[in-house]
Amino acid sequence: MSQDPDDETALLEQLRRIRLHSRIEGPKITLPRDVLADVLARAFGAVVDEEWYLERYPDVAGAVSRGVVGSGADHYVQAGIYEGRMPYRVALDNAGYLETHPDVLASIREGAFRSALDHFVQVGFGEGRTFALASQDSPDP
């Protein structure tokens, strides 16, 4: 997805806030699930990179092929957003992420993750880890 990194960071933060909302105490808005799914589809459905999402999440690809869900975008707005899944590939500032989260570097060295980006996509985003995106002139690792 090519956007200004600041705009993209703001979008990712919004997506994460929705996922983390259930952990926050305070006033809640109640909507029927189908209404909420429609709102999310209109707001975020277009940001899903269908090809990447289905490749990244083979369980979703299987559900789509079996007709359980219509598309990766449908899955994302119905379930993936709540599961902390990423809607598209991001250009993470790998060095900054590893500097901020030294435990991730240790996990990579132990073989638990292939890279900072792998950690971020698998668990870091959903955990609410601090992150920054690489600038557009930085090479994508």
Coordinates of C-alpha atoms in Angstrom, one line a residue:
M1 CA 0.0 0.0 0.0
S2 CA 1.6 3.3 -0.9
Q3 CA 0.6 6.2 1.3
D4 CA 2.4 8.8 3.4
P5 CA 4.0 6.8 6.3
D6 CA 2.3 9.2 8.8
D7 CA -1.1 8.6 7.3
E8 CA -0.5 4.8 7.2
T9 CA 0.6 4.8 10.8
A10 CA -2.6 6.6 11.8
L11 CA -4.7 4.1 9.9
L12 CA -2.9 1.2 11.5
E13 CA -3.4 2.7 14.9
Q14 CA -7.1 3.0 14.2
L15 CA -7.3 -0.6 13.2
R16 CA -5.5 -1.7 16.3
R17 CA -7.7 0.5 18.5
I18 CA -10.7 -1.5 17.2
R19 CA -9.0 -4.8 18.0
L20 CA -7.9 -3.6 21.5
H21 CA -11.2 -2.0 22.4
S22 CA -12.5 -5.0 24.3
R23 CA -9.6 -4.5 26.7
I24 CA -10.6 -0.9 27.6
E25 CA -13.0 -0.1 30.3
G26 CA -15.5 2.7 29.8
P27 CA -18.5 3.7 27.6
K28 CA -19.3 1.2 24.9
I29 CA -21.3 1.5 21.7
T30 CA -23.6 -1.4 20.9
L31 CA -24.3 -2.2 17.3
P32 CA -25.8 -5.4 15.7
R33 CA -22.9 -7.4 14.4
D34 CA -24.1 -7.1 10.8
V35 CA -24.3 -3.3 11.0
L36 CA -20.8 -3.2 12.5
A37 CA -19.5 -5.5 9.8
D38 CA -21.1 -3.2 7.2
V39 CA -19.5 -0.1 8.8
L40 CA -16.1 -1.8 8.9
A41 CA -16.4 -3.1 5.3
R42 CA -17.1 0.5 4.1
A43 CA -14.3 2.0 6.3
F44 CA -11.6 -0.7 6.0
G45 CA -12.5 -3.2 3.3
A46 CA -10.7 -1.3 0.6
V47 CA -7.4 -1.4 2.5
V48 CA -7.1 -5.2 2.5
D49 CA -4.6 -6.5 0.0
E50 CA -6.5 -9.6 -1.0
E51 CA -3.6 -11.5 -2.6
W52 CA -1.2 -10.8 0.3
Y53 CA -3.9 -11.5 3.0
L54 CA -4.8 -14.9 1.6
E55 CA -1.2 -15.8 1.1
R56 CA -0.3 -14.7 4.7
Y57 CA -3.3 -16.4 6.3
P58 CA -3.8 -19.8 4.7
D59 CA -6.7 -20.6 7.1
V60 CA -8.6 -17.7 5.5
A61 CA -7.7 -18.8 2.0
G62 CA -9.1 -22.2 2.9
A63 CA -12.3 -20.7 4.2
V64 CA -12.7 -18.6 1.1
S65 CA -12.1 -21.7 -1.2
R66 CA -14.7 -23.6 0.8
G67 CA -17.2 -20.7 0.5
V68 CA -17.3 -20.1 4.3
V69 CA -16.4 -16.5 3.7
G70 CA -16.6 -14.5 0.5
S71 CA -13.1 -13.0 0.4
G72 CA -10.1 -12.0 2.5
A73 CA -11.6 -8.5 2.8
D74 CA -14.9 -10.0 4.1
H75 CA -12.9 -12.1 6.6
Y76 CA -10.9 -9.1 7.7
V77 CA -13.9 -6.9 8.6
Q78 CA -15.9 -9.8 10.1
A79 CA -13.1 -11.4 12.2
G80 CA -9.5 -10.5 11.2
I81 CA -9.6 -7.0 12.6
Y82 CA -10.6 -8.4 16.0
E83 CA -7.9 -11.1 15.8
G84 CA -5.1 -8.6 15.3
R85 CA -4.4 -9.6 11.7
M86 CA -2.7 -7.2 9.3
P87 CA -4.7 -6.2 6.3
Y88 CA -1.7 -5.7 4.0
R89 CA 2.1 -5.9 3.9
V90 CA 3.8 -3.0 5.7
A91 CA 7.3 -1.5 5.4
L92 CA 8.3 -1.7 9.0
D93 CA 11.3 0.3 10.4
N94 CA 13.0 -3.0 11.4
A95 CA 16.0 -1.4 13.1
G96 CA 13.7 0.9 15.2
Y97 CA 11.4 -2.0 16.1
L98 CA 14.3 -4.2 17.3
E99 CA 15.8 -1.3 19.2
T100 CA 12.5 -0.6 21.0
H101 CA 11.8 -4.3 21.6
P102 CA 15.1 -6.2 22.4
D103 CA 13.1 -9.3 23.3
V104 CA 12.1 -9.6 19.6
L105 CA 15.8 -9.7 18.6
A106 CA 16.3 -12.5 21.1
S107 CA 13.3 -14.4 19.7
I108 CA 14.7 -14.1 16.2
R109 CA 18.1 -15.4 17.3
E110 CA 16.3 -18.3 19.0
G111 CA 14.5 -19.1 15.7
A112 CA 10.9 -18.2 16.9
F113 CA 10.6 -15.5 14.2
R114 CA 12.4 -14.9 10.9
S115 CA 12.6 -11.1 11.2
A116 CA 11.3 -8.0 12.9
L117 CA 8.6 -7.8 10.3
D118 CA 7.6 -11.5 10.8
H119 CA 7.2 -10.8 14.6
F120 CA 5.3 -7.7 14.0
V121 CA 2.8 -9.3 11.6
Q122 CA 2.4 -12.5 13.6
V123 CA 2.1 -11.1 17.1
G124 CA 3.5 -7.6 17.6
F125 CA 0.7 -5.6 16.0
G126 CA -2.0 -7.5 17.9
E127 CA 0.0 -7.1 21.2
G128 CA 0.0 -3.3 20.8
R129 CA 3.8 -3.1 20.3
T130 CA 5.2 0.4 19.5
F131 CA 6.2 0.6 15.8
A132 CA 7.2 3.0 13.1
L133 CA 7.1 2.5 9.4
A134 CA 10.1 2.8 7.2
S135 CA 10.4 6.0 5.2
Q136 CA 9.4 5.6 1.5
D137 CA 13.0 6.1 0.4
S138 CA 14.2 3.3 2.7
P139 CA 14.7 -0.1 1.0
D140 CA 12.2 -2.7 1.9
P141 CA 14.0 -5.7 3.5

